[in-house]
Short mmCIF file of C-alpha atoms in Angstrom, two decimals:
data_model
loop_
_atom_site.label_atom_id
_atom_site.label_comp_id
_atom_site.label_asym_id
_atom_site.label_seq_id
_atom_site.Cartn_x
_atom_site.Cartn_y
_atom_site.Cartn_z
CA UNK E 666 1.97 -59.62 -10.43
CA UNK E 667 -0.81 -57.79 -11.62
CA UNK E 668 -2.10 -54.74 -9.39
CA UNK E 669 -5.84 -55.18 -7.88
CA UNK E 670 -8.91 -53.04 -7.98
CA UNK E 671 -7.71 -51.58 -4.64
CA UNK E 672 -4.78 -51.71 -5.28
CA UNK E 673 -5.40 -49.13 -8.86
CA UNK E 674 -8.07 -47.63 -6.79
CA UNK E 675 -5.85 -46.35 -4.05
CA UNK E 676 -3.76 -44.89 -6.92
CA UNK E 677 -6.53 -43.12 -8.78
CA UNK E 678 -7.60 -41.43 -5.27
CA UNK E 679 -4.32 -40.10 -4.43
CA UNK E 680 -3.44 -38.87 -8.50
CA UNK E 681 -6.58 -37.00 -7.53
CA UNK E 682 -5.61 -34.75 -4.29
CA UNK E 683 -2.89 -34.24 -6.59
CA UNK E 684 -4.95 -32.25 -8.87
CA UNK E 685 -7.15 -30.32 -6.31
CA UNK E 686 -5.70 -27.15 -4.85
CA UNK E 687 -4.04 -27.76 -1.25
CA UNK E 688 -3.23 -23.26 0.55
CA UNK E 689 -0.05 -23.86 1.23
CA UNK E 690 0.51 -23.04 5.17
CA UNK E 691 3.96 -21.93 5.96
CA UNK E 692 5.78 -24.09 3.39
CA UNK E 693 8.40 -23.78 1.01
CA UNK E 694 7.44 -23.13 -2.69
CA UNK E 695 9.38 -24.86 -5.39
CA UNK E 696 10.21 -23.00 -8.53
CA UNK E 697 7.94 -23.84 -10.82
CA UNK E 698 4.72 -22.95 -7.90
CA UNK E 699 1.75 -20.60 -9.80
CA UNK E 700 -0.63 -19.03 -9.08
CA UNK E 701 -3.58 -17.83 -10.75
CA UNK E 702 -6.97 -15.77 -11.13
CA UNK E 703 -8.37 -19.01 -11.07
CA UNK E 704 -10.92 -20.91 -7.93
CA UNK E 705 -8.10 -24.37 -8.73
CA UNK E 706 -4.74 -22.35 -7.66
CA UNK E 707 -4.53 -22.67 -3.61
CA UNK E 708 -3.21 -19.29 -1.80
CA UNK E 709 0.00 -19.28 -0.17
CA UNK E 710 -0.01 -18.35 3.25
CA UNK E 711 1.96 -17.96 6.60
CA UNK E 712 2.69 -20.54 9.11
CA UNK E 713 -0.71 -19.98 11.38
CA UNK E 714 -2.36 -17.56 7.54
CA UNK E 715 -1.44 -14.88 9.77
CA UNK E 716 -0.79 -13.83 5.51
CA UNK E 717 -1.73 -14.85 2.25
CA UNK E 718 -0.54 -14.11 -0.83
CA UNK E 719 -3.54 -14.22 -3.98
CA UNK E 720 -5.10 -12.99 -6.47
CA UNK E 721 -8.09 -10.98 -5.90
CA UNK E 722 -10.47 -8.81 -8.35
CA UNK E 723 -8.30 -5.28 -8.94
CA UNK E 724 -10.62 -2.71 -6.87
CA UNK E 725 -10.14 -0.55 -10.39
CA UNK E 726 -10.89 -2.76 -12.83
CA UNK E 727 -13.19 -5.99 -11.17
CA UNK E 728 -12.56 -7.63 -14.07
CA UNK E 729 -9.09 -7.99 -13.42
CA UNK E 730 -6.99 -9.69 -10.59
CA UNK E 731 -3.78 -8.12 -8.30
CA UNK E 732 -1.73 -10.49 -6.97
CA UNK E 733 -1.11 -9.39 -3.73
CA UNK E 734 0.04 -10.75 0.14
CA UNK E 735 -2.95 -9.65 2.65
CA UNK E 736 -3.91 -10.23 6.22
CA UNK E 737 -6.61 -12.12 8.21
CA UNK E 738 -9.55 -10.16 7.50
CA UNK E 739 -8.53 -9.00 3.54
CA UNK E 740 -6.22 -5.80 4.77
CA UNK E 741 -3.55 -5.62 1.42
CA UNK E 742 -0.28 -5.00 2.81
CA UNK E 743 1.95 -5.35 -0.01
CA UNK E 744 1.33 -6.20 -4.08
CA UNK E 745 3.61 -7.74 -7.03
CA UNK E 746 4.32 -5.13 -9.58
CA UNK E 747 2.98 -2.32 -7.69
CA UNK E 748 -0.72 -3.27 -7.63
CA UNK E 749 0.05 -4.04 -11.75
CA UNK E 750 -3.87 -6.01 -12.86
CA UNK E 751 -3.68 -8.82 -14.89
CA UNK E 752 -6.58 -11.07 -16.74
CA UNK E 753 -8.02 -14.07 -15.54
CA UNK E 754 -5.46 -15.68 -18.27
CA UNK E 755 -2.79 -14.26 -16.16
CA UNK E 756 -0.43 -16.09 -13.42
CA UNK E 757 2.38 -15.09 -10.85
CA UNK E 758 5.17 -17.54 -11.61
CA UNK E 759 8.27 -18.35 -9.73
CA UNK E 760 10.41 -19.43 -12.69
CA UNK E 761 12.85 -22.19 -12.78
CA UNK E 762 15.22 -19.41 -13.42
CA UNK E 763 14.11 -18.09 -9.47
CA UNK E 764 13.09 -15.44 -10.68
CA UNK E 765 9.72 -14.14 -9.32
CA UNK E 766 7.67 -12.98 -12.35
CA UNK E 767 3.67 -11.30 -12.52
CA UNK E 768 1.84 -12.62 -16.29
CA UNK E 769 -0.48 -11.57 -18.15
CA UNK E 770 -2.48 -14.40 -19.94
CA UNK E 771 -0.55 -13.01 -23.08
CA UNK E 772 2.25 -14.49 -21.77
CA UNK E 773 4.13 -10.29 -21.25
CA UNK E 774 5.98 -10.18 -17.83
CA UNK E 775 4.37 -6.96 -16.69
CA UNK E 776 6.77 -7.34 -13.52
CA UNK E 777 9.75 -9.65 -11.70
CA UNK E 778 11.26 -9.55 -8.78
CA UNK E 779 15.52 -9.70 -11.00
CA UNK E 780 16.35 -12.78 -9.47
CA UNK E 781 16.79 -14.77 -12.09
CA UNK E 782 19.80 -17.24 -11.69
CA UNK E 783 21.57 -15.70 -7.87
CA UNK E 784 20.57 -19.25 -6.19
CA UNK E 785 17.15 -19.08 -5.80
CA UNK E 786 15.38 -22.77 -4.57
CA UNK E 787 11.98 -21.93 -2.88
CA UNK E 788 9.44 -18.90 -1.97
CA UNK E 789 8.11 -18.38 2.18
CA UNK E 790 5.83 -16.24 3.02
CA UNK E 791 6.69 -15.29 6.37
CA UNK E 792 4.34 -14.97 9.78
CA UNK E 793 5.63 -11.29 9.78
CA UNK E 794 4.34 -10.40 6.65
CA UNK E 795 7.00 -11.36 4.46
CA UNK E 796 7.56 -12.65 1.14
CA UNK E 797 11.24 -14.56 0.90
CA UNK E 798 12.78 -16.05 -2.39
CA UNK E 799 15.22 -17.86 -0.66
CA UNK E 800 18.32 -20.05 -1.83
CA UNK E 801 19.23 -23.53 -1.49
CA UNK E 802 20.63 -23.30 2.56
CA UNK E 803 17.29 -21.13 3.31
CA UNK E 804 18.85 -17.16 3.16
CA UNK E 805 16.80 -14.62 2.18
CA UNK E 806 17.88 -12.95 -1.39
CA UNK E 807 15.32 -11.41 -1.57
CA UNK E 808 12.38 -10.21 0.10
CA UNK E 809 8.90 -8.06 -0.18
CA UNK E 810 9.53 -5.69 2.71
CA UNK E 811 12.74 -4.62 0.81
CA UNK E 812 10.44 -3.55 -1.76
CA UNK E 813 7.50 -1.87 -0.47
CA UNK E 814 4.75 -0.82 -2.50
CA UNK E 815 2.45 1.72 -0.18
CA UNK E 816 2.38 -0.26 3.87
CA UNK E 817 4.84 -0.46 5.80
CA UNK E 818 3.55 -3.16 8.92
CA UNK E 819 4.66 -3.62 12.60
CA UNK E 820 8.35 -5.61 12.21
CA UNK E 821 9.03 -4.05 8.76
CA UNK E 822 11.72 -1.48 8.46
CA UNK E 823 11.30 1.57 5.84
CA UNK E 824 14.55 2.80 5.08
CA UNK E 825 15.71 6.21 3.88
CA UNK E 826 16.06 5.83 -0.16
CA UNK E 827 13.12 3.27 -0.36
CA UNK E 828 9.63 4.47 -1.37
CA UNK E 829 5.79 4.57 -0.85
CA UNK E 830 3.74 4.92 -3.59
CA UNK E 831 0.43 5.70 -3.86
CA UNK E 832 -1.17 6.99 -7.79
CA UNK E 833 1.08 10.45 -7.87
CA UNK E 834 1.94 10.92 -3.81
CA UNK E 835 5.51 9.55 -3.47
CA UNK E 836 6.27 8.11 0.75
CA UNK E 837 10.31 8.91 2.13
CA UNK E 838 12.05 9.22 4.83
CA UNK E 839 14.75 11.63 4.61
CA UNK E 840 18.44 10.38 5.01
CA UNK E 841 20.48 13.69 6.71
CA UNK E 842 17.22 14.81 8.57
CA UNK E 843 14.99 11.94 9.55
CA UNK E 844 12.13 14.34 7.97
CA UNK E 845 8.42 12.46 6.67
CA UNK E 846 8.47 13.69 3.16
CA UNK E 847 5.59 13.43 0.62
CA UNK E 848 5.75 14.17 -3.33
CA UNK E 849 3.57 15.21 -5.86
CA UNK E 850 5.14 13.57 -8.82
CA UNK E 851 2.95 12.88 -11.45
CA UNK E 852 3.99 12.56 -14.67
CA UNK E 853 5.41 15.60 -16.54
CA UNK E 854 5.01 18.04 -13.87
CA UNK E 855 6.96 19.55 -11.75
CA UNK E 856 8.11 17.45 -8.17
CA UNK E 857 6.00 19.24 -5.43
CA UNK E 858 6.79 18.72 -1.97
CA UNK E 859 4.20 19.43 0.34
CA UNK E 860 4.83 17.22 3.52
CA UNK E 861 8.61 18.28 5.27
CA UNK E 862 8.46 17.50 8.91
CA UNK E 863 10.35 15.58 11.30
CA UNK E 864 11.00 14.71 14.62
CA UNK E 865 11.61 17.82 18.09
CA UNK E 866 15.23 18.13 17.12
CA UNK E 867 16.29 18.10 20.56
CA UNK E 868 16.92 14.59 20.66
CA UNK E 869 18.94 15.09 17.70
CA UNK E 870 21.09 18.53 18.64
CA UNK E 871 20.03 19.24 14.88
CA UNK E 872 23.15 16.37 14.10
CA UNK E 873 22.87 14.48 10.82
CA UNK E 874 21.84 11.04 10.55
CA UNK E 875 23.34 8.53 7.92
CA UNK E 876 21.12 5.78 7.42
CA UNK E 877 17.16 6.53 9.29
CA UNK E 878 14.70 3.45 9.38
CA UNK E 879 11.10 4.08 10.69
CA UNK E 880 9.56 1.66 11.94
CA UNK E 881 5.70 0.93 13.22
CA UNK E 882 5.28 -0.78 16.62
CA UNK E 883 3.35 -3.36 18.44
CA UNK E 884 2.46 -0.74 21.21
CA UNK E 885 1.29 2.08 18.28
CA UNK E 886 4.66 3.87 18.45
CA UNK E 887 5.42 5.40 14.81
CA UNK E 888 9.51 5.25 15.49
CA UNK E 889 12.39 6.52 13.55
CA UNK E 890 16.19 4.51 14.12
CA UNK E 891 19.49 5.30 13.25
CA UNK E 892 22.57 5.28 13.36
CA UNK E 893 23.82 8.06 15.30
CA UNK E 894 21.04 7.93 18.58
CA UNK E 895 20.70 6.49 21.05
CA UNK E 896 17.71 5.68 20.86
CA UNK E 897 15.26 5.29 19.27
CA UNK E 898 12.79 8.37 18.22
CA UNK E 899 9.77 9.25 18.58
CA UNK E 900 7.69 10.55 15.25
CA UNK E 901 3.99 10.01 16.21
CA UNK E 902 1.84 7.85 18.91
CA UNK E 903 -1.47 5.76 17.48
CA UNK E 904 -4.49 7.59 19.68
CA UNK E 905 -4.20 3.85 20.79
CA UNK E 906 -1.25 4.20 22.21
CA UNK E 907 -0.46 0.59 24.17
CA UNK E 908 -3.50 -1.09 23.06
CA UNK E 909 -2.77 -5.08 22.86
CA UNK E 910 -4.74 -7.68 21.33
CA UNK E 911 -4.46 -9.91 17.91
CA UNK E 912 -4.25 -6.61 15.63
CA UNK E 913 -1.88 -5.48 12.74
CA UNK E 914 -0.33 -2.02 13.31
CA UNK E 915 0.70 -0.60 9.81
CA UNK E 916 1.26 3.30 8.27
CA UNK E 917 0.37 2.99 4.49
CA UNK E 918 0.03 5.94 1.67
CA UNK E 919 -3.23 6.39 1.31
CA UNK E 920 -4.47 7.14 -2.83
CA UNK E 921 -5.58 10.93 -1.14
CA UNK E 922 -2.11 11.87 -1.04
CA UNK E 923 -1.85 11.58 3.06
CA UNK E 924 0.38 9.21 4.98
CA UNK E 925 -1.66 7.22 8.15
CA UNK E 926 -1.60 4.58 11.21
CA UNK E 927 -3.93 1.87 11.78
CA UNK E 928 -4.94 -1.07 12.85
CA UNK E 929 -6.76 -3.70 11.71
CA UNK E 930 -8.31 -6.86 13.61
CA UNK E 931 -7.66 -10.45 12.93
CA UNK E 932 -10.67 -11.22 10.66
CA UNK E 933 -12.14 -8.13 10.35
CA UNK E 934 -11.46 -6.84 7.61
CA UNK E 935 -11.86 -2.93 8.57
CA UNK E 936 -8.73 -1.08 8.63
CA UNK E 937 -9.38 2.83 11.43
CA UNK E 938 -7.19 5.23 11.54
CA UNK E 939 -5.52 6.41 14.61
CA UNK E 940 -3.25 9.32 13.44
CA UNK E 941 -2.16 10.90 9.64
CA UNK E 942 0.69 12.71 8.76
CA UNK E 943 -1.20 16.24 6.75
CA UNK E 944 -3.98 16.91 9.41
CA UNK E 945 -5.41 19.05 7.27
CA UNK E 946 -6.76 17.44 3.91
CA UNK E 947 -7.23 20.58 2.03
CA UNK E 948 -3.15 20.35 2.36
CA UNK E 949 -2.76 18.37 0.67
CA UNK E 950 -1.35 18.92 -3.13
CA UNK E 951 -4.23 17.95 -5.79
CA UNK E 952 -6.24 16.72 -4.04
CA UNK E 953 -9.16 18.58 -5.86
CA UNK E 954 -7.11 17.45 -9.16
CA UNK E 955 -5.34 20.99 -11.67
CA UNK E 956 -7.17 24.35 -10.19
CA UNK E 957 -9.90 22.28 -7.72
CA UNK E 958 -10.92 23.71 -4.20
CA UNK E 959 -10.28 22.51 -1.50
CA UNK E 960 -13.35 23.12 1.52
CA UNK E 961 -15.32 21.09 4.65
CA UNK E 962 -18.58 20.97 4.74
CA UNK E 963 -18.85 20.48 8.52
CA UNK E 964 -17.60 17.56 8.57
CA UNK E 965 -15.39 16.09 5.31
CA UNK E 966 -13.27 17.84 2.94
CA UNK E 967 -14.83 17.99 -1.02
CA UNK E 968 -13.38 20.03 -4.06
CA UNK E 969 -14.90 22.79 -5.32
CA UNK E 970 -15.28 25.25 -8.70
CA UNK E 971 -11.60 26.96 -8.90
CA UNK E 972 -13.41 30.30 -9.31
CA UNK E 973 -13.47 32.29 -6.39
CA UNK E 974 -16.68 34.34 -8.10
CA UNK E 975 -18.44 31.47 -8.87
CA UNK E 976 -17.59 29.91 -5.01
CA UNK E 977 -18.68 33.11 -3.73
CA UNK E 978 -21.78 33.39 -6.19
CA UNK E 979 -23.01 29.61 -4.97
CA UNK E 980 -22.29 30.92 -1.38
CA UNK E 981 -25.28 32.94 -1.42
CA UNK E 982 -27.88 31.38 -3.79
CA UNK E 983 -26.28 31.67 -7.40
CA UNK E 984 -26.16 28.50 -9.85
CA UNK E 985 -23.12 27.70 -11.52
CA UNK E 986 -25.54 27.85 -15.25
CA UNK E 987 -26.22 32.15 -13.63
CA UNK E 988 -22.56 32.67 -12.83
CA UNK E 989 -20.78 31.12 -16.16
CA UNK E 990 -23.75 32.45 -18.15
CA UNK E 991 -23.28 36.79 -16.86
CA UNK E 992 -19.03 35.92 -17.62
CA UNK E 993 -19.67 34.14 -20.99
CA UNK E 994 -19.87 36.70 -24.39
CA UNK E 995 -23.91 37.52 -24.79
CA UNK E 996 -24.15 35.51 -21.55
CA UNK E 997 -24.68 31.92 -23.09
CA UNK E 998 -23.80 29.28 -20.94
CA UNK E 999 -20.25 27.71 -23.39
CA UNK E 1000 -20.42 23.43 -22.43
CA UNK E 1001 -21.89 21.36 -19.16
CA UNK E 1002 -21.97 22.08 -15.43
CA UNK E 1003 -19.53 20.49 -13.59
CA UNK E 1004 -21.06 18.91 -10.74
CA UNK E 1005 -21.05 21.40 -8.10
CA UNK E 1006 -20.90 20.64 -4.28
CA UNK E 1007 -22.87 23.11 -1.96
CA UNK E 1008 -21.55 25.82 0.04
CA UNK E 1009 -17.65 25.11 1.21
CA UNK E 1010 -15.99 27.28 2.30
CA UNK E 1011 -13.37 28.66 0.34
CA UNK E 1012 -9.73 27.20 0.86
CA UNK E 1013 -7.66 28.19 -2.09
CA UNK E 1014 -7.00 26.92 -5.59
CA UNK E 1015 -4.92 24.11 -6.74
CA UNK E 1016 -2.76 24.58 -10.09
#
């Protein structure tokens, strides 16, 4: 029997619906699923849409795009390839072999999960914010919580032996002591540890730890657990400790080299700082760049000229051009003057 016009209409409408992008709320993404920067690609969402995985413009290059897991409102907690950007033709692909790949428009694979041939059958974004690659029985073979970028959220365990990275800065938990460590590790230069502090030794009797793990608790406490400890040890309290509400708490290694605790209300898109590891930002190595002078203008740290003489003259009202002219042979000025902020308190140089 030949189909009626009504039957054909139903089939056509069903086909068109298949072509429309639908957000996947908590559903498994099967092999072959793809995210793209364009508007025709639906975000992968957690069951209650608390978190979503999608492409967003790169904060440094708006013409490029980064695949990120974001909290409702736009707070990024993880990015594929540590934030490696792709062009408008790029994609995030769960391949037929079970490998999650970040691919540029040229076809070059910029990053992959390395899970090809490990029995992956689907991907899912959990309500905790973790992106999970699962096998046919639902077991987690790979998850983003085990491969963090610069952020650790509630219910995520950050173990020793894993790093957070942001530019040239690295955060880790020391395996033996449980100390929080911050390092500057610029390529081609010697690594510098500028922060290495831990919890009160009276809690541990100075014992050697086995596998310390850092956790951000829902009440705002940053705690440390280990098999040798009887109970979690408090590392830090958020300034709004104990407050509740529909919010996300997290710790993050920021681009300025400091490690901080934050909270963000659902849908606000704004994170509020509640604690920082390095109280004096000028103690962050390289914060002002090579040979920079870090100081304060009364409200925040500023970066100034490395010359102590120029700093003193500037504080006395002389211009940078005057200082350079006095030091240059014959009183000439060799090159353009760098931009200098207003008078600052000299706090020393970083080489």
